[in-house]
Short mmCIF file of C-alpha atoms in Angstrom, two decimals:
data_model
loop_
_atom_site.label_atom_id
_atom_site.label_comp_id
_atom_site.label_asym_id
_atom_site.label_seq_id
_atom_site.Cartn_x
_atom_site.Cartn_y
_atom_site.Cartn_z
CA UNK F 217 -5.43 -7.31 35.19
CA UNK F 218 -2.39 -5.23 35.44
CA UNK F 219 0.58 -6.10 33.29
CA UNK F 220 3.65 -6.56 35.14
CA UNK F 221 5.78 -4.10 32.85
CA UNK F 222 2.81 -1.53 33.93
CA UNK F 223 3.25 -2.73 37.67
CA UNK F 224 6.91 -2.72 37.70
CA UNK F 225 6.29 1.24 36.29
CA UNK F 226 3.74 1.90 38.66
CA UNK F 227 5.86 0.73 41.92
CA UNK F 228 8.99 2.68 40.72
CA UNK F 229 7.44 5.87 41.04
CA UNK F 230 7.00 5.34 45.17
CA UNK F 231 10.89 6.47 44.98
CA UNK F 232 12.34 9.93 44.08
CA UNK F 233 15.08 8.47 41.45
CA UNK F 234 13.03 7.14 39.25
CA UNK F 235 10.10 9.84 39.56
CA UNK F 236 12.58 12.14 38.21
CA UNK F 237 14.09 9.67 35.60
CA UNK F 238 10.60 9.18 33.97
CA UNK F 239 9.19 12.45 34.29
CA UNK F 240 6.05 10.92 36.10
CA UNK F 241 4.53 10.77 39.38
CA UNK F 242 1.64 8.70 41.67
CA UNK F 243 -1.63 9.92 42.47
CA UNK F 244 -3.43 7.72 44.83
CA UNK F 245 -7.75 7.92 46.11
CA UNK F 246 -10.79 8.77 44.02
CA UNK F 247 -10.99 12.85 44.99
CA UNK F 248 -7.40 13.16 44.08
CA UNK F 249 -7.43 10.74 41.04
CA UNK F 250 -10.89 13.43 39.93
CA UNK F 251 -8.53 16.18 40.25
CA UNK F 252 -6.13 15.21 38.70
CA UNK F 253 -8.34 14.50 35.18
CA UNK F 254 -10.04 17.76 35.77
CA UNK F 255 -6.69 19.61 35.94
CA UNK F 256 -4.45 21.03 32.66
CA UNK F 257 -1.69 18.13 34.35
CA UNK F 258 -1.29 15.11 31.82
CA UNK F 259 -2.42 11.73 33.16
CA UNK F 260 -0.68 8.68 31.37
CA UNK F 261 -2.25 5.79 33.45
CA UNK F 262 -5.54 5.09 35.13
CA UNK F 263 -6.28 2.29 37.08
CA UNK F 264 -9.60 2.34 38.79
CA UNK F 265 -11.95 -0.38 40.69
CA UNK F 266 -15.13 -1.64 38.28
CA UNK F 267 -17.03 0.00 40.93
CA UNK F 268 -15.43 3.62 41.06
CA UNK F 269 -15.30 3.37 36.83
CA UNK F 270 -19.18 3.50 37.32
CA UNK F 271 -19.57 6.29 39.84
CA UNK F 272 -17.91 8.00 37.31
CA UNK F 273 -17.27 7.09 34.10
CA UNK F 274 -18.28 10.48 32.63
CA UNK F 275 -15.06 11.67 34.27
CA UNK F 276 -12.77 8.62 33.56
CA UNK F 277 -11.01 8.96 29.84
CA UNK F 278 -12.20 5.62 28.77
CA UNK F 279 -8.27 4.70 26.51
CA UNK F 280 -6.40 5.20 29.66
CA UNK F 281 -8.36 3.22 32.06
CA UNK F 282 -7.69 -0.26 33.53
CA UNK F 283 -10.10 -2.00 35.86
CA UNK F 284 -8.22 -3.29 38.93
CA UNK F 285 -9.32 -5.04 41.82
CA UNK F 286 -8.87 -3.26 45.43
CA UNK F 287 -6.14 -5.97 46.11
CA UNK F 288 -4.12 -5.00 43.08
CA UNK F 289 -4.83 -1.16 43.53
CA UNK F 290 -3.60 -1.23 47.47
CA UNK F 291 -0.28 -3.31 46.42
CA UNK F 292 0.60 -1.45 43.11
CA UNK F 293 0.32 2.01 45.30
CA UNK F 294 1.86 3.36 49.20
CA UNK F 295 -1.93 3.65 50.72
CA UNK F 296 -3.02 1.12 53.26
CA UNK F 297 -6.38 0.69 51.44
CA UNK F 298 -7.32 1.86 48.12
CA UNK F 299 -10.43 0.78 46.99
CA UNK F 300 -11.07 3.46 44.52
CA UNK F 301 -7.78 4.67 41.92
CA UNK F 302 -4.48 4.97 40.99
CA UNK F 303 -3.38 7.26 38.34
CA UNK F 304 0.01 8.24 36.86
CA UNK F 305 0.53 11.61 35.85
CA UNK F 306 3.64 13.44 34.19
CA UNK F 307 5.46 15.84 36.09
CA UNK F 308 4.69 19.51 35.50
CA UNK F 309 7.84 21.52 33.74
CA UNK F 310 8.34 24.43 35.82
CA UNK F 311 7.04 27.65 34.80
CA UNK F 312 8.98 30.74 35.09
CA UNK F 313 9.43 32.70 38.62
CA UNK F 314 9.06 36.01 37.70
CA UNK F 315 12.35 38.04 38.67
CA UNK F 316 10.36 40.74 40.46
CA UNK F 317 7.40 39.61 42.41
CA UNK F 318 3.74 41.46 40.68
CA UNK F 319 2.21 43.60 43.55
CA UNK F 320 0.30 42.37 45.56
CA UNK F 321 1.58 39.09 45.80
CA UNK F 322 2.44 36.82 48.74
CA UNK F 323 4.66 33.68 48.04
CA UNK F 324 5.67 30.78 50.71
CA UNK F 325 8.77 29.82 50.58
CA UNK F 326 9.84 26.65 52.18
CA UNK F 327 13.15 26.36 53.82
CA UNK F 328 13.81 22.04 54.62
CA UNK F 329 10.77 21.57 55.07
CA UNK F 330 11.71 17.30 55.12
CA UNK F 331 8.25 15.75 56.32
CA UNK F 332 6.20 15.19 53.04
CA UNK F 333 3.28 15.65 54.99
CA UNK F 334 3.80 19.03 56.56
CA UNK F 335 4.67 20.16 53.02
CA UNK F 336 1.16 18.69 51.31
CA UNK F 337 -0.92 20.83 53.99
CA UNK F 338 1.29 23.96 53.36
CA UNK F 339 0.84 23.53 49.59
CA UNK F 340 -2.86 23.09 50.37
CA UNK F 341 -2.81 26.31 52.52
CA UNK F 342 -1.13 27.94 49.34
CA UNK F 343 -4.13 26.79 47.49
CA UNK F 344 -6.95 28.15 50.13
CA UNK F 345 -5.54 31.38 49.99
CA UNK F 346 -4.65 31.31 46.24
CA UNK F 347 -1.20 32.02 46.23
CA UNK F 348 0.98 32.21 43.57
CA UNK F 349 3.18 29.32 44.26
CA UNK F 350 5.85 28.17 46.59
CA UNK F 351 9.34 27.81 46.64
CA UNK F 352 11.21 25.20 47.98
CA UNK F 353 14.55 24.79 49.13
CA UNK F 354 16.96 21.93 47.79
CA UNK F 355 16.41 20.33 51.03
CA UNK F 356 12.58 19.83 51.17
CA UNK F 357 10.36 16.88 50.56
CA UNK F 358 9.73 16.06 47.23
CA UNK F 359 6.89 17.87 45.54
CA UNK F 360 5.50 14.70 44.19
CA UNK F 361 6.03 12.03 46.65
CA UNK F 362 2.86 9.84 47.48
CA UNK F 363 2.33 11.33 50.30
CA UNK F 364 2.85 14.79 49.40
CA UNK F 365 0.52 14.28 46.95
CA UNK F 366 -1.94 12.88 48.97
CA UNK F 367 -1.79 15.60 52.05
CA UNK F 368 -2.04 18.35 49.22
CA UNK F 369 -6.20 16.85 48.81
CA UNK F 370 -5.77 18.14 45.21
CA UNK F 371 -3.55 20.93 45.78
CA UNK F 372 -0.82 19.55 43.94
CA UNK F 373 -2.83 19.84 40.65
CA UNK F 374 -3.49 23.84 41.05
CA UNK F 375 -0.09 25.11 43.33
CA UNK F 376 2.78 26.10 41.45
CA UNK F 377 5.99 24.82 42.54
CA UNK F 378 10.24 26.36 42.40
CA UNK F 379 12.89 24.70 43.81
CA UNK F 380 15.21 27.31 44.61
CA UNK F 381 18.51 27.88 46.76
CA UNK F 382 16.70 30.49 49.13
CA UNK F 383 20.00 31.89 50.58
CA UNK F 384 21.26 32.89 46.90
CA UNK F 385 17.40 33.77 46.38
CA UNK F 386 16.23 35.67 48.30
CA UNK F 387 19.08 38.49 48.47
CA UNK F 388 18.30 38.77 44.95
CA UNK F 389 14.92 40.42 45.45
CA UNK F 390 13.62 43.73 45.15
CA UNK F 391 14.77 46.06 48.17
CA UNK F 392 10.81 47.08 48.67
CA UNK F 393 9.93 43.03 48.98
CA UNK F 394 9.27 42.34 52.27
CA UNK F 395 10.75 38.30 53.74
CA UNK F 396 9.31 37.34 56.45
CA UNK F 397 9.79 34.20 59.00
CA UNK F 398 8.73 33.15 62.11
CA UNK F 399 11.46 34.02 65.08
CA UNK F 400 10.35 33.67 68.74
CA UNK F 401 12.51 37.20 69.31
CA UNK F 402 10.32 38.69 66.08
CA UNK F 403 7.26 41.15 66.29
CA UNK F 404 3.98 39.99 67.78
CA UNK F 405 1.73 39.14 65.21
CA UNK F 406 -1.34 39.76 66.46
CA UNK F 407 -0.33 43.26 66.57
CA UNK F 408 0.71 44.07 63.58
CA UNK F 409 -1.68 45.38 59.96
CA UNK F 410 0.09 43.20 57.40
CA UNK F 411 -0.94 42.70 53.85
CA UNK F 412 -0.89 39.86 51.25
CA UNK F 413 2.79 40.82 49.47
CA UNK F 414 6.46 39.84 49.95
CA UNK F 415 7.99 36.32 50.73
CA UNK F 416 6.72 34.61 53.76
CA UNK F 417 9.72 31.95 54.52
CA UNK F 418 8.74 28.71 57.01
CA UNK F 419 11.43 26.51 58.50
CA UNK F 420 11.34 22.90 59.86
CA UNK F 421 9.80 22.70 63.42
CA UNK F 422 12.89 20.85 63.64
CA UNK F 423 15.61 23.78 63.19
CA UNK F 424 13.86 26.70 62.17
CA UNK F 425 15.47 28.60 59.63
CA UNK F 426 19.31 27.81 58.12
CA UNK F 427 21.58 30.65 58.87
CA UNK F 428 21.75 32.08 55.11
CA UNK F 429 17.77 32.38 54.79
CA UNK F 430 17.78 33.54 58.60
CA UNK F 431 19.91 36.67 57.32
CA UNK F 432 17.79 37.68 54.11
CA UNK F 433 14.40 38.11 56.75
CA UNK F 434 13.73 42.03 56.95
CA UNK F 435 10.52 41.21 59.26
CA UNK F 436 10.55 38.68 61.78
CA UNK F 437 7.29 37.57 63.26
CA UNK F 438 5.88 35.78 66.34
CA UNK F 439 3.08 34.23 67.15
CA UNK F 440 2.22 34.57 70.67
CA UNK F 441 1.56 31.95 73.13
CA UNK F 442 -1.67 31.81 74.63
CA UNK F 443 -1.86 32.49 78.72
CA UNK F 444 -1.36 29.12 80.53
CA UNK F 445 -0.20 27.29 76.68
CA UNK F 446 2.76 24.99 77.78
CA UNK F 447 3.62 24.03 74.02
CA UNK F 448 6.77 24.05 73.34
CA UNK F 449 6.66 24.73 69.97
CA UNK F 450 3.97 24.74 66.78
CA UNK F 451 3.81 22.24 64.07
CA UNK F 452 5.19 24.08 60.95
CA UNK F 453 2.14 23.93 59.16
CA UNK F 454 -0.01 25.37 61.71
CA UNK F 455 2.64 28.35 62.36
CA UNK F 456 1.93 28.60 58.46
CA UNK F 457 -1.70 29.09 58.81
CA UNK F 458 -1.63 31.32 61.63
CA UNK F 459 0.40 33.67 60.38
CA UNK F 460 -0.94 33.58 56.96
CA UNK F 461 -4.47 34.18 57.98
CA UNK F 462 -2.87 37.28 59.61
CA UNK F 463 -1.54 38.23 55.90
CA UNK F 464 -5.04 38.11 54.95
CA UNK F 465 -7.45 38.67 57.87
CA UNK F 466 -7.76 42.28 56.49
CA UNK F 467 -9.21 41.25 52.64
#
């Protein structure tokens, strides 16, 4: 049985204000929940399902857990269904963003990225190709919304994260760093031998790139349509992966 002071806390955290006023955040579903306790991130609450507790109660840190029934679990969190766990964890402080960037080194930098979704896959594509972090503009999703969280499938435990004004940013960078963005006018991809260093910027699918960031690019890329594609555009996230794997295709 959940108390209601521990509901009450468990519901705030579905809205940015108070995430940020308690230093805390929601993890929702048993994979995520696993990653979470496996990660160096610090877990405050754990509310699992009598059956998920023994699946795996080697896992489950037995003075934070509360046994919940699916009912309670689905209405405390922002998932349709939960039958497995809930946990509340407590926001990562930011670590440092080193000044110059160590060679070798590709970051993604996000540039209003608003759909919490498109930002948990790029933050999992950050994590399949072990990046060093991302950066996000002022005017992404949050980080740590529910379903950021969720879209990340455990990302969010491993990806370092900066929120950074990219248009003061980026200017501030080493001359030899390359930025990149996408830009239907920029280079054909597919054509080009790129390697895993510099600052790979991604707009919304919305309105690309602001103005500011637009100006810091010194490579602009583009991914090619294929002959007979009618699309008018790519999904940010798949742009992303594209043009990432291109980064790497040569590792």
């Amino acid at each position: 049985m959940v108390s209601k002071t521990l509901g009450k806390y468990v519901q705030s955290l579905h809205q940015k204000k108070y995430r940020q006023r308690h230093g805390a955040f929601l993890v929702e579903g048993g994979k995520s929940v696993l990653e979470l306790l496996s990660s160096d991130l610090e877990t405050e609450h754990l509310l699992t399902t009598a059956e998920f507790a023994s699946q795996n109660r080697a896992s489950l840190p037995a003075r934070l857990l509360t046994l919940v029934t699916e009912t309670e679990l689905t209405q405390l969190g922002t998932l349709a269904h939960n039958a497995t766990a809930l946990a509340v964890a407590r926001l990562p402080s930011e670590p440092p963003l080193p000044p110059t960037l160590p060679t070798g080194a590709l970051l993604l930098a996000l540039d209003e990225v608003r759909d919490p979704g498109n930002l948990g896959t790029l933050l999992r594509l950050a994590d399949w190709y072990g990046l060093p972090g991302v950066v996000l503009s002022p005017g992404c999703a949050d980080a740590y919304a529910p379903k950021t969280v969720a879209a990340t499938m455990g990302a969010f435990a491993r990806v370092p994260v900066w929120e950074r004004d990219l248009a003061a940013w980026l200017p501030t960078l080493p001359p030899e760093v390359g930025i990149f963005g996408a830009d239907l006018a920029g280079d054909n991809v597919h054509r080009l031998a790129l390697r895993p260093a510099g600052v790979l910027v991604m707009g919304s699918e919305s309105h690309g790139l602001t103005p500011g960031v637009a100006a810091a690019l010194t490579r602009r890329l583009h991914i090619p349509r294929g002959a007979g594609g009618r699309a008018e555009s790519l999904n940010v996230a798949i742009s992303a992966a594209i043009l990432l794997d291109n980064f790497f295709r040569n590792q």
